[in-house]
């Protein structure tokens, strides 16, 4: 995109799409400096604006007070930065209608405009109300919305949500990132909650000592999760892996892996990001497990890998492309890694998309109920509910990059810079991750499911059945135990009962369980009770199959001695005739 100067009235409404790291919003941050007016921008880009000579003002719940409002009204700042929640709230309403502010207002920028579509529903509803600001600022103020990932459907939603006219000017440049290789890997069945598929992140490369993991050699990585519970569980599991596999201390493992989400304390957020922004080996933080909150206004220049753990929530390709775009912002080579549950690969019943596409769940450990038949869906049926884009991406040997570029209507003339060695794991099998099931400790194959474990399993199952009326009091169908806790989790608990002494141990064995907060302590008590109640059950050694007696050769019938042929009596010599 060429550098843009002042906005003239005919250019009052623009909506560009452009890739990172050169964000489209940055081109327009200069506008308010060139003009005498203010600019309302969302979300936080204060650091960049200050570097180019601007005077940004960040409005949030901590800074919003009468003093700063007076400074805004008196023209002290060149840019006002605030969230959609604050922008459409009552607090900002009076400030926005101040006559002198409206006269100086030069531009309204909606950065990351795709979130108007993605977050404008139940989550952060204020994103869908951004267009209401037009009535406050008046029709003479130009608006500018920008995003790196707008497919045709999302573009229409953004135009409607931000109240753009049908003839809004659309400026498009390439969304491709040829320096980022796209890799696909598989999470083994029944292992998503244990996060064993993420252990490859700490490999030191081919030919290195497998017993050593030097933190500085771990490429800086961001792993995105859809829920903070799953991210937290994965973080705990990977820290434990570093301690057991590489003899890290708890302090060292904690320094290497951090967890970042919307609820992280402000002090911790700033500390994590400041350390992670230190370039190269200088950063002690090597891996951040994060939710979408990390992507909002955070500049991370030298991330080498971005991992998306599981198909993204909502199944929107734009979410994966946005998250993956956090890698390689310094222009150097990087990777976008998508890890998909193994069950996704395989045949399906009907290639047509299901009408209930949005109702399916990605978590294999949760019961999936057919609304009409109240039964668990088979994996084949679950695959049938996948959108065509994701089924093709995970099951066809097509070019992964081309699939994304086609989805975003990338013109062919923008695809000339694709590198064969950095394209994708389908085009270059050398970078294919395959099934990530090769990282185990020698004792991780699990305890045996012996007689005692089987009895513990029975007691836990009986307890779980007793909880169903409490957990599902108004259910229209008779719930099954798997709706509360999966068979795989019950088996694991029964096998690990000896080592589980507290809630932390229970959490490590269970992995992600949505009823942990309400039933974790009860389950722990029941598990300990069951363990002690089965003390007298001894594990019986596996009985060897009795040796089979060698087969005796069948008795042969006694053979009769051969009968001699009857001998003929010797012929008597004829008597001589007497003379």
Coordinates of C-alpha atoms in Angstrom, one line a residue:
X1 CA 0.0 0.0 0.0
X2 CA 1.5 3.5 -0.9
X3 CA 1.9 6.0 1.8
X4 CA -1.3 8.0 2.2
X5 CA -1.6 11.7 3.1
X6 CA -4.5 13.7 4.3
X7 CA -8.0 12.5 3.8
X8 CA -10.1 14.7 1.6
X9 CA -13.9 14.7 1.8
X10 CA -14.4 12.4 -1.2
X11 CA -12.2 9.9 0.6
X12 CA -14.2 10.1 3.8
X13 CA -14.9 6.4 4.1
X14 CA -12.3 3.7 3.5
X15 CA -12.0 0.0 4.3
X16 CA -8.7 -1.5 3.4
X17 CA -7.4 -5.0 3.9
X18 CA -3.6 -5.5 4.2
X19 CA -1.3 -8.0 5.9
X20 CA 0.9 -7.5 8.9
X21 CA 3.5 -6.4 9.9
X22 CA 2.9 -3.1 8.1
X23 CA -0.6 -2.5 9.6
X24 CA -3.0 -0.4 7.5
X25 CA -3.9 1.6 10.6
X26 CA -0.4 2.9 10.9
X27 CA -0.7 4.6 7.5
X28 CA -3.5 6.7 8.9
X29 CA -2.0 7.4 12.4
X30 CA 0.1 10.1 10.6
X31 CA -3.1 11.8 9.5
X32 CA -3.9 13.4 12.9
X33 CA -0.4 14.6 13.2
X34 CA -0.6 16.3 9.8
X35 CA -3.9 17.8 10.7
X36 CA -5.0 20.0 13.6
X37 CA -7.7 17.6 14.6
X38 CA -8.0 14.6 16.9
X39 CA -8.4 11.0 16.0
X40 CA -10.3 8.3 17.8
X41 CA -8.6 5.0 17.4
X42 CA -9.2 1.5 18.7
X43 CA -7.5 -0.5 20.2
X44 CA -4.2 0.4 21.8
X45 CA -1.5 1.6 19.4
X46 CA 0.0 4.3 21.7
X47 CA 3.6 3.2 21.5
X48 CA 3.8 3.6 17.7
X49 CA 2.0 6.9 17.7
X50 CA 4.4 8.3 20.2
X51 CA 7.4 7.2 18.1
X52 CA 6.1 9.1 15.1
X53 CA 5.6 12.3 17.1
X54 CA 2.0 12.0 18.2
X55 CA 0.5 12.7 21.6
X56 CA -1.8 9.8 22.3
X57 CA -4.3 9.6 25.2
X58 CA -5.3 6.2 26.4
X59 CA -8.8 6.1 27.9
X60 CA -9.8 3.3 30.2
X61 CA -11.5 2.7 33.5
X62 CA -8.3 3.7 35.3
X63 CA -7.5 6.9 33.4
X64 CA -11.0 8.2 32.8
X65 CA -11.4 11.3 35.0
X66 CA -12.5 14.9 34.7
X67 CA -8.9 16.2 34.3
X68 CA -8.1 14.1 31.3
X69 CA -11.5 14.9 29.7
X70 CA -10.7 18.6 30.0
X71 CA -7.4 18.0 28.3
X72 CA -9.1 16.2 25.5
X73 CA -11.6 19.0 25.1
X74 CA -8.8 21.6 25.1
X75 CA -7.0 19.8 22.3
X76 CA -4.0 18.5 24.2
X77 CA -3.8 15.2 22.4
X78 CA -3.5 14.2 18.8
X79 CA -5.0 10.7 19.3
X80 CA -7.6 9.3 21.6
X81 CA -7.4 5.6 22.1
X82 CA -10.2 3.7 23.7
X83 CA -12.0 0.4 23.6
X84 CA -15.4 -0.1 21.9
X85 CA -16.9 -0.7 25.4
X86 CA -15.9 2.7 26.5
X87 CA -16.6 4.4 23.1
X88 CA -20.3 3.4 23.1
X89 CA -20.8 3.9 26.9
X90 CA -22.4 6.7 28.7
X91 CA -19.2 8.1 30.1
X92 CA -17.7 9.0 26.7
X93 CA -21.0 10.2 25.3
X94 CA -20.8 13.7 26.8
X95 CA -17.2 14.1 25.8
X96 CA -18.0 13.0 22.2
X97 CA -20.7 15.6 21.8
X98 CA -18.5 18.5 23.1
X99 CA -18.7 21.0 20.2
X100 CA -15.0 22.0 20.1
X101 CA -13.9 18.4 20.1
X102 CA -16.2 17.6 17.2
X103 CA -14.8 20.5 15.2
X104 CA -11.2 19.2 15.7
X105 CA -12.0 15.6 15.1
X106 CA -10.2 14.6 12.0
X107 CA -10.7 10.9 11.7
X108 CA -12.2 7.8 13.3
X109 CA -10.2 4.6 12.9
X110 CA -11.6 1.2 13.7
X111 CA -8.6 -1.1 13.9
X112 CA -8.9 -4.9 13.7
X113 CA -12.3 -4.3 12.1
X114 CA -13.0 -8.0 11.6
X115 CA -13.7 -8.2 15.3
X116 CA -16.9 -6.3 14.7
X117 CA -18.1 -9.5 13.1
X118 CA -16.3 -12.1 15.3
X119 CA -16.9 -10.4 18.7
X120 CA -20.2 -8.6 18.0
X121 CA -22.3 -11.4 19.3
X122 CA -22.6 -12.6 22.9
X123 CA -18.9 -11.9 23.5
X124 CA -18.1 -8.2 23.8
X125 CA -21.3 -7.0 22.2
X126 CA -20.1 -3.4 22.1
X127 CA -18.1 -4.2 18.9
X128 CA -21.4 -4.5 17.1
X129 CA -22.5 -1.0 18.2
X130 CA -19.4 0.9 17.0
X131 CA -21.5 2.4 14.1
X132 CA -23.6 4.3 16.7
X133 CA -20.7 6.8 17.1
X134 CA -21.5 8.2 13.7
X135 CA -24.6 9.9 15.0
X136 CA -22.5 11.5 17.7
X137 CA -19.6 12.8 15.5
X138 CA -21.7 13.8 12.5
X139 CA -21.5 13.0 8.9
X140 CA -18.6 15.3 8.1
X141 CA -16.1 13.2 10.1
X142 CA -14.3 10.6 7.9
X143 CA -14.2 7.0 9.0
X144 CA -11.5 4.4 8.3
X145 CA -11.7 0.7 9.2
X146 CA -8.9 -1.8 8.6
X147 CA -8.2 -5.5 8.9
X148 CA -5.7 -8.0 7.5
X149 CA -8.4 -10.7 7.2
X150 CA -11.7 -9.8 5.6
X151 CA -13.4 -12.4 3.5
X152 CA -16.5 -11.5 1.5
X153 CA -19.0 -12.4 4.2
X154 CA -17.1 -10.7 7.0
X155 CA -16.6 -7.6 4.8
X156 CA -20.4 -7.2 4.5
X157 CA -20.9 -7.6 8.2
X158 CA -18.3 -5.0 8.9
X159 CA -19.8 -2.5 6.5
X160 CA -23.1 -3.0 8.2
X161 CA -21.8 -3.0 11.7
X162 CA -19.8 0.3 11.2
X163 CA -22.5 1.8 9.1
X164 CA -20.5 2.3 5.9
X165 CA -22.4 3.2 2.8
X166 CA -22.6 0.6 -0.1
X167 CA -20.2 2.7 -2.2
X168 CA -17.5 2.8 0.5
X169 CA -14.0 2.7 -1.0
X170 CA -12.2 -0.6 -0.6
X171 CA -8.4 -0.7 -0.8
X172 CA -6.9 -4.2 -1.0
X173 CA -3.4 -5.5 -1.0
X174 CA -2.0 -9.0 -0.6
X175 CA -2.8 -10.9 2.6
X176 CA -0.1 -13.5 2.0
X177 CA 2.9 -13.9 4.3
X178 CA 5.4 -15.9 2.1
X179 CA 7.9 -16.0 4.9
X180 CA 5.6 -18.0 7.1
X181 CA 5.4 -21.8 6.5
X182 CA 2.1 -23.4 7.2
X183 CA 2.4 -26.7 9.1
X184 CA -0.3 -29.3 10.0
X185 CA 0.0 -31.6 13.0
X186 CA -2.3 -34.1 14.7
X187 CA -3.3 -34.3 18.3
X188 CA -3.7 -38.1 19.2
X189 CA -7.1 -39.2 20.3
X190 CA -7.8 -39.0 24.0
X191 CA -4.7 -36.8 24.6
X192 CA -5.9 -33.2 24.0
X193 CA -6.3 -32.4 27.7
X194 CA -2.9 -33.8 28.6
X195 CA -1.2 -31.6 26.0
X196 CA 1.4 -34.2 25.0
X197 CA 1.1 -33.0 21.4
X198 CA 2.8 -29.7 22.5
X199 CA 6.0 -31.4 23.8
X200 CA 7.7 -31.1 20.4
X201 CA 7.9 -27.3 21.1
X202 CA 10.9 -28.0 23.4
X203 CA 12.9 -30.2 21.0
X204 CA 16.4 -28.8 20.3
X205 CA 16.6 -29.9 16.7
X206 CA 17.9 -33.0 14.8
X207 CA 21.1 -34.4 16.1
X208 CA 21.0 -32.7 19.5
X209 CA 21.1 -34.4 22.9
X210 CA 17.5 -35.4 23.7
X211 CA 18.1 -35.1 27.4
X212 CA 19.0 -31.4 27.3
X213 CA 16.7 -28.4 26.6
X214 CA 18.5 -25.1 26.7
X215 CA 15.8 -22.3 27.1
X216 CA 17.6 -19.9 24.8
X217 CA 17.4 -22.5 22.0
X218 CA 13.6 -22.8 22.2
X219 CA 12.2 -20.6 19.4
X220 CA 9.9 -17.9 20.7
X221 CA 6.4 -19.3 20.4
X222 CA 2.8 -18.2 21.0
X223 CA 0.3 -21.0 21.5
X224 CA -3.3 -19.8 21.0
X225 CA -6.3 -21.5 22.8
X226 CA -10.0 -20.8 22.6
X227 CA -10.5 -21.0 26.4
X228 CA -8.4 -20.0 29.3
X229 CA -9.1 -23.3 31.1
X230 CA -7.6 -25.3 28.3
X231 CA -4.6 -22.9 28.1
X232 CA -4.0 -23.1 31.8
X233 CA -4.2 -26.9 31.8
X234 CA -1.7 -27.1 28.9
X235 CA 0.7 -24.7 30.6
X236 CA 0.7 -26.9 33.7
X237 CA 1.3 -30.0 31.7
X238 CA 4.2 -28.5 29.7
X239 CA 5.8 -27.1 32.8
X240 CA 5.7 -30.5 34.4
X241 CA 7.2 -32.0 31.2
X242 CA 10.2 -29.6 31.5
X243 CA 10.7 -30.6 35.1
X244 CA 10.4 -34.3 34.6
X245 CA 12.1 -34.7 31.2
X246 CA 14.8 -32.0 31.4
X247 CA 15.2 -31.7 35.2
X248 CA 14.0 -28.0 35.3
X249 CA 13.3 -26.5 38.6
X250 CA 9.7 -25.3 39.1
X251 CA 11.0 -21.7 39.1
X252 CA 12.9 -22.2 35.8
X253 CA 9.9 -23.9 34.1
X254 CA 7.7 -21.1 35.2
X255 CA 10.1 -18.5 33.8
X256 CA 10.1 -20.2 30.4
X257 CA 6.4 -20.7 29.9
X258 CA 3.8 -18.0 30.7
X259 CA 0.0 -17.9 30.5
X260 CA -1.7 -14.7 29.2
X261 CA -5.4 -14.1 29.1
X262 CA -7.9 -11.2 29.6
X263 CA -8.1 -11.8 33.3
X264 CA -4.3 -11.8 33.9
X265 CA -3.4 -9.1 36.4
X266 CA -2.2 -5.9 34.7
X267 CA 1.2 -6.0 36.5
X268 CA 1.7 -9.5 35.2
X269 CA 0.6 -8.7 31.7
X270 CA 3.1 -5.9 31.5
X271 CA 5.9 -7.9 33.0
X272 CA 5.3 -10.9 30.6
X273 CA 5.2 -8.7 27.5
X274 CA 8.1 -6.6 28.5
X275 CA 10.3 -9.7 28.9
X276 CA 8.9 -11.4 25.8
X277 CA 9.7 -8.3 23.7
X278 CA 13.4 -8.6 24.5
X279 CA 14.9 -9.7 21.3
X280 CA 16.3 -13.2 20.6
X281 CA 18.0 -15.1 23.4
X282 CA 17.8 -12.1 25.8
X283 CA 14.2 -13.1 26.7
X284 CA 13.8 -15.6 29.5
X285 CA 10.2 -16.1 28.4
X286 CA 10.2 -18.6 25.4
X287 CA 6.6 -19.8 25.1
X288 CA 3.4 -18.0 25.9
X289 CA 0.1 -19.9 26.2
X290 CA -2.6 -17.4 25.4
X291 CA -6.2 -16.6 24.5
X292 CA -7.2 -14.0 21.9
X293 CA -6.4 -11.3 24.4
X294 CA -2.7 -11.4 23.5
X295 CA -3.3 -10.2 20.0
X296 CA -5.0 -7.0 20.9
X297 CA -2.5 -4.1 20.5
X298 CA 0.5 -6.1 21.6
X299 CA 3.7 -5.7 19.5
X300 CA 5.8 -8.9 19.5
X301 CA 8.4 -8.4 16.8
X302 CA 10.4 -11.7 16.8
X303 CA 7.9 -14.5 17.4
X304 CA 9.1 -17.5 15.3
X305 CA 6.2 -19.8 15.7
X306 CA 2.5 -19.4 16.3
X307 CA 0.6 -22.6 17.2
X308 CA -3.2 -22.8 17.0
X309 CA -4.3 -25.7 19.4
X310 CA -7.4 -27.2 17.8
X311 CA -9.7 -25.8 15.1
X312 CA -10.5 -22.2 16.1
X313 CA -13.7 -21.4 17.8
X314 CA -16.4 -20.4 15.4
X315 CA -14.5 -22.2 12.7
X316 CA -13.7 -19.0 10.9
X317 CA -10.5 -19.2 8.7
X318 CA -9.9 -15.5 9.5
X319 CA -9.2 -16.4 13.2
X320 CA -6.4 -18.8 12.2
X321 CA -4.9 -16.4 9.7
X322 CA -5.0 -13.5 12.2
X323 CA -3.4 -15.6 15.0
X324 CA -0.8 -17.0 12.7
X325 CA 0.1 -13.5 11.5
X326 CA 1.6 -12.8 14.9
X327 CA 4.7 -14.7 13.8
X328 CA 7.6 -13.2 11.8
X329 CA 6.7 -9.6 12.2
X330 CA 10.4 -8.7 11.9
X331 CA 10.2 -10.1 8.3
X332 CA 12.3 -13.2 9.1
X333 CA 11.1 -16.7 8.5
X334 CA 8.5 -18.1 10.8
X335 CA 5.8 -20.8 11.1
X336 CA 2.0 -21.1 11.5
X337 CA 1.3 -24.5 13.1
X338 CA -2.3 -25.8 13.2
X339 CA -2.8 -28.8 15.5
X340 CA -6.0 -30.7 14.8
X341 CA -7.6 -33.5 16.8
X342 CA -6.9 -36.9 15.1
X343 CA -10.6 -37.8 14.8
X344 CA -11.0 -35.0 12.2
X345 CA -9.2 -37.0 9.6
X346 CA -11.3 -39.7 8.0
X347 CA -14.4 -40.3 5.8
X348 CA -17.7 -38.6 6.4
X349 CA -21.3 -39.6 5.7
X350 CA -22.4 -36.7 3.5
X351 CA -20.1 -33.9 2.0
X352 CA -23.0 -31.4 2.4
X353 CA -22.6 -29.1 5.4
X354 CA -25.0 -29.9 8.2
X355 CA -27.7 -27.4 9.1
X356 CA -26.5 -27.6 12.7
X357 CA -22.9 -26.7 11.8
X358 CA -22.6 -24.2 14.5
X359 CA -23.8 -26.5 17.2
X360 CA -21.0 -29.1 17.2
X361 CA -18.2 -29.1 19.8
X362 CA -14.5 -29.6 19.3
X363 CA -13.8 -31.1 22.7
X364 CA -13.6 -34.9 22.4
X365 CA -14.0 -35.3 26.1
X366 CA -17.5 -33.8 26.2
X367 CA -20.5 -35.8 25.3
X368 CA -22.0 -34.8 21.9
X369 CA -25.7 -35.3 21.8
X370 CA -27.9 -35.7 18.8
X371 CA -30.9 -33.4 19.5
X372 CA -33.4 -35.9 18.1
X373 CA -32.0 -39.2 19.2
X374 CA -30.1 -38.2 22.3
X375 CA -27.2 -40.3 21.4
X376 CA -23.5 -39.7 21.0
X377 CA -22.5 -38.9 17.5
X378 CA -20.0 -41.1 15.8
X379 CA -16.7 -39.6 14.6
X380 CA -17.9 -40.0 11.0
X381 CA -21.0 -38.0 11.8
X382 CA -19.0 -35.3 13.6
X383 CA -16.8 -35.0 10.5
X384 CA -19.9 -34.6 8.4
X385 CA -20.7 -31.5 10.5
X386 CA -17.4 -29.8 9.7
X387 CA -17.6 -26.9 7.3
X388 CA -16.2 -27.7 3.8
X389 CA -13.2 -25.5 4.2
X390 CA -11.9 -27.3 7.3
X391 CA -12.7 -30.8 6.1
X392 CA -10.8 -30.1 2.9
X393 CA -7.9 -28.5 4.7
X394 CA -7.5 -31.5 7.0
X395 CA -8.3 -34.4 4.7
X396 CA -7.2 -33.4 1.1
X397 CA -3.6 -33.2 0.1
X398 CA -4.1 -29.8 -1.4
X399 CA -1.9 -26.7 -0.9
X400 CA -2.9 -25.3 2.5
X401 CA -1.7 -21.8 1.6
X402 CA -3.7 -21.7 -1.6
X403 CA -6.8 -22.8 0.3
X404 CA -6.6 -19.8 2.6
X405 CA -5.7 -17.4 -0.2
X406 CA -8.7 -18.6 -2.3
X407 CA -11.0 -18.1 0.8
X408 CA -9.9 -14.5 1.0
X409 CA -10.2 -13.9 -2.8
X410 CA -6.4 -13.3 -3.2
X411 CA -5.7 -12.2 -6.8
X412 CA -3.3 -14.4 -8.7
X413 CA -0.9 -11.5 -9.3
X414 CA -0.3 -11.4 -5.6
X415 CA 0.8 -15.0 -5.4
X416 CA 4.1 -14.7 -7.4
X417 CA 6.3 -14.6 -4.2
X418 CA 5.2 -18.0 -2.8
X419 CA 8.3 -20.0 -1.8
X420 CA 8.2 -23.7 -2.5
X421 CA 10.3 -24.5 0.6
X422 CA 8.2 -22.3 2.9
X423 CA 4.8 -23.0 1.4
X424 CA 3.1 -25.7 3.5
X425 CA 3.5 -29.2 4.9
X426 CA 1.5 -30.6 2.0
X427 CA 3.7 -29.1 -0.6
X428 CA 6.9 -29.8 1.4
X429 CA 6.5 -33.1 3.3
X430 CA 9.8 -32.4 5.1
X431 CA 8.1 -30.0 7.4
X432 CA 5.0 -32.2 8.0
X433 CA 4.5 -32.8 11.7
X434 CA 2.4 -35.9 11.5
X435 CA 0.8 -37.5 14.6
X436 CA 2.4 -35.9 17.7
X437 CA 2.6 -39.1 19.8
X438 CA 6.3 -39.6 20.1
X439 CA 7.1 -37.7 23.3
X440 CA 6.7 -39.8 26.4
X441 CA 8.6 -40.4 29.6
X442 CA 9.6 -44.0 30.3
X443 CA 6.9 -44.3 33.0
X444 CA 4.1 -42.6 31.1
X445 CA 2.6 -45.6 29.5
X446 CA 0.4 -45.6 32.6
X447 CA -0.3 -47.9 35.4
X448 CA -1.9 -51.2 34.6
X449 CA -5.7 -51.6 34.7
X450 CA -5.6 -54.4 37.3
X451 CA -8.3 -55.8 39.5
X452 CA -8.0 -53.0 42.0
X453 CA -8.2 -50.3 39.4
X454 CA -11.2 -52.0 37.9
X455 CA -13.0 -52.0 41.2
X456 CA -12.1 -48.3 41.7
X457 CA -13.5 -47.6 38.3
X458 CA -16.7 -49.2 39.3
X459 CA -17.0 -47.2 42.5
X460 CA -16.3 -43.9 40.6
X461 CA -18.8 -44.8 38.0
X462 CA -21.5 -45.4 40.7
X463 CA -20.6 -42.1 42.3
X464 CA -20.9 -40.3 38.9
X465 CA -24.3 -41.8 38.3
X466 CA -25.5 -40.4 41.7
X467 CA -24.3 -36.9 40.6
X468 CA -26.4 -36.8 37.4
X469 CA -29.7 -35.6 38.9
X470 CA -27.8 -32.9 40.7
X471 CA -25.7 -31.8 37.7
X472 CA -28.6 -32.1 35.2
X473 CA -31.8 -31.3 37.2
X474 CA -33.9 -30.2 34.3
X475 CA -32.7 -32.5 31.6
X476 CA -35.3 -33.5 29.0
X477 CA -33.6 -36.8 28.4
X478 CA -31.9 -39.3 30.7
X479 CA -28.3 -38.2 31.0
X480 CA -25.5 -40.7 30.8
X481 CA -22.3 -40.7 32.9
X482 CA -20.3 -39.6 29.8
X483 CA -22.2 -36.3 29.9
X484 CA -20.7 -35.7 33.3
X485 CA -17.3 -37.3 33.0
X486 CA -15.9 -39.3 30.2
X487 CA -15.0 -43.0 30.3
X488 CA -11.4 -42.2 29.4
X489 CA -11.1 -39.8 32.4
X490 CA -12.6 -42.4 34.8
X491 CA -10.2 -45.1 33.6
X492 CA -7.2 -42.7 34.0
X493 CA -8.3 -41.8 37.5
X494 CA -8.6 -45.5 38.5
X495 CA -5.2 -46.2 37.2
X496 CA -3.6 -43.2 38.8
X497 CA -5.4 -43.4 42.1
X498 CA -2.2 -44.2 44.1
X499 CA -0.5 -41.0 43.0
X500 CA -3.4 -38.6 43.3
X501 CA -3.2 -37.1 46.8
X502 CA -4.6 -33.5 46.3
X503 CA -6.5 -31.3 43.9
X504 CA -3.3 -30.4 41.9
X505 CA -2.7 -34.1 41.3
X506 CA -6.4 -34.6 40.4
X507 CA -6.2 -31.7 37.9
X508 CA -3.0 -33.1 36.4
X509 CA -4.6 -36.5 35.9
X510 CA -7.9 -35.3 34.7
X511 CA -6.8 -32.5 32.4
X512 CA -9.6 -30.2 31.3
X513 CA -12.9 -31.1 33.0
X514 CA -15.7 -28.5 33.0
X515 CA -17.1 -29.7 36.4
X516 CA -13.8 -29.4 38.2
X517 CA -14.7 -26.2 40.1
X518 CA -18.0 -27.6 41.4
X519 CA -17.2 -31.3 41.8
X520 CA -13.4 -31.5 42.0
X521 CA -13.2 -31.8 45.8
X522 CA -16.0 -34.3 45.9
X523 CA -14.4 -36.4 43.3
X524 CA -11.1 -36.3 45.1
X525 CA -12.7 -37.5 48.3
X526 CA -14.5 -40.3 46.5
X527 CA -11.3 -41.3 44.7
X528 CA -9.4 -41.6 48.0
X529 CA -12.3 -43.4 49.6
X530 CA -12.4 -45.9 46.7
X531 CA -8.6 -46.4 46.8
X532 CA -8.6 -47.3 50.5
X533 CA -11.7 -49.4 50.2
X534 CA -9.9 -51.6 47.7
X535 CA -6.7 -52.2 49.6
X536 CA -7.4 -55.9 50.1
X537 CA -7.7 -56.5 46.4
X538 CA -4.4 -57.7 45.3
X539 CA -3.2 -57.5 41.7
X540 CA -3.2 -60.9 40.3
X541 CA -0.2 -61.7 38.1
X542 CA -1.2 -62.5 34.6
X543 CA -1.8 -66.2 34.5
X544 CA 0.2 -67.9 31.9
X545 CA -1.7 -70.1 29.6
X546 CA -1.1 -73.7 30.6
X547 CA 1.2 -75.5 28.3
X548 CA -0.5 -77.8 26.0
X549 CA 0.5 -81.4 26.2
X550 CA 2.2 -82.4 23.0
X551 CA -0.1 -84.3 20.8
X552 CA 0.4 -88.0 20.8
X553 CA 0.8 -89.7 17.6
X554 CA -2.3 -91.8 16.8
X555 CA -1.8 -95.4 17.8
X556 CA -1.3 -97.6 14.8
X557 CA -3.3 -100.7 14.6
X558 CA -1.1 -103.7 15.4
X559 CA 0.1 -105.2 12.2
X560 CA -0.5 -109.0 11.8
X561 CA 2.6 -110.9 10.9
X562 CA 2.6 -111.7 7.3
X563 CA 1.1 -115.1 6.7
X564 CA 3.4 -117.5 5.0
X565 CA 2.1 -119.1 1.9
X566 CA 1.2 -122.7 2.5
X567 CA 4.1 -124.9 1.4
X568 CA 3.3 -127.8 -1.0
X569 CA 4.3 -131.2 0.1
X570 CA 7.4 -132.3 -1.7
X571 CA 6.7 -134.7 -4.5
X572 CA 7.7 -138.3 -3.8
X573 CA 10.1 -139.9 -6.1
X574 CA 8.4 -142.4 -8.3
X575 CA 9.0 -146.1 -7.2
X576 CA 11.3 -148.1 -9.4
X577 CA 9.7 -150.9 -11.3
X578 CA 10.6 -154.4 -10.1
X579 CA 12.1 -156.7 -12.6

